[in-house]
mmCIF file of C-alpha atoms in Angstrom:
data_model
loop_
_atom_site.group_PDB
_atom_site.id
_atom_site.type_symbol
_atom_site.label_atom_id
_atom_site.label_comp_id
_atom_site.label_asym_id
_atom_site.label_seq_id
_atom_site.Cartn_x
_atom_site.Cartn_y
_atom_site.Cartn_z
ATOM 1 C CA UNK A 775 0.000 0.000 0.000
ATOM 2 C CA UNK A 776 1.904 3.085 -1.405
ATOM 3 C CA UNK A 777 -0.074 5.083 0.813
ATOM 4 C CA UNK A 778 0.673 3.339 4.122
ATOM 5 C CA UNK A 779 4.857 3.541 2.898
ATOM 6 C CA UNK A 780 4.701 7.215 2.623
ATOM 7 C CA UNK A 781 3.123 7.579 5.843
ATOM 8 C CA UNK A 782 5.472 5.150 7.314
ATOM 9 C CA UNK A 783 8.253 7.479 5.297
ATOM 10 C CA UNK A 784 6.676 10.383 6.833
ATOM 11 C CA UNK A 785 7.150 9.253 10.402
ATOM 12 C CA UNK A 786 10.462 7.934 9.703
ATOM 13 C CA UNK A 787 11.996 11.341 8.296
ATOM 14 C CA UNK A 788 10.153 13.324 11.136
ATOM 15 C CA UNK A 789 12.044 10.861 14.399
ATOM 16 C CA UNK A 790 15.715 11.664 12.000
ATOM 17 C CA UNK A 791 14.427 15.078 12.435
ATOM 18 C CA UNK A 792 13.990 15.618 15.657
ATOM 19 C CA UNK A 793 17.237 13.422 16.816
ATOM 20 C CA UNK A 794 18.742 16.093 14.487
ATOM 21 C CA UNK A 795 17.129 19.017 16.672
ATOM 22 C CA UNK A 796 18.228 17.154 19.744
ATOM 23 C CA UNK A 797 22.055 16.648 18.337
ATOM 24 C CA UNK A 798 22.989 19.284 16.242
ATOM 25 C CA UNK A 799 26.429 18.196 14.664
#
């Protein structure tokens, strides 16, 4: 279900984002 992958995507690139906000490098 391409819908439930970009969702899943969705999610996925949001946690990288916010470990990014909590470990700026």
């Amino acid at each position: 279900n391409t819908a439930k992958t970009f969702y899943a995507a969705s999610i996925f690139f949001e946690i990288l984002s916010q470990f990014g906000a909590l470990q700026p490098d």
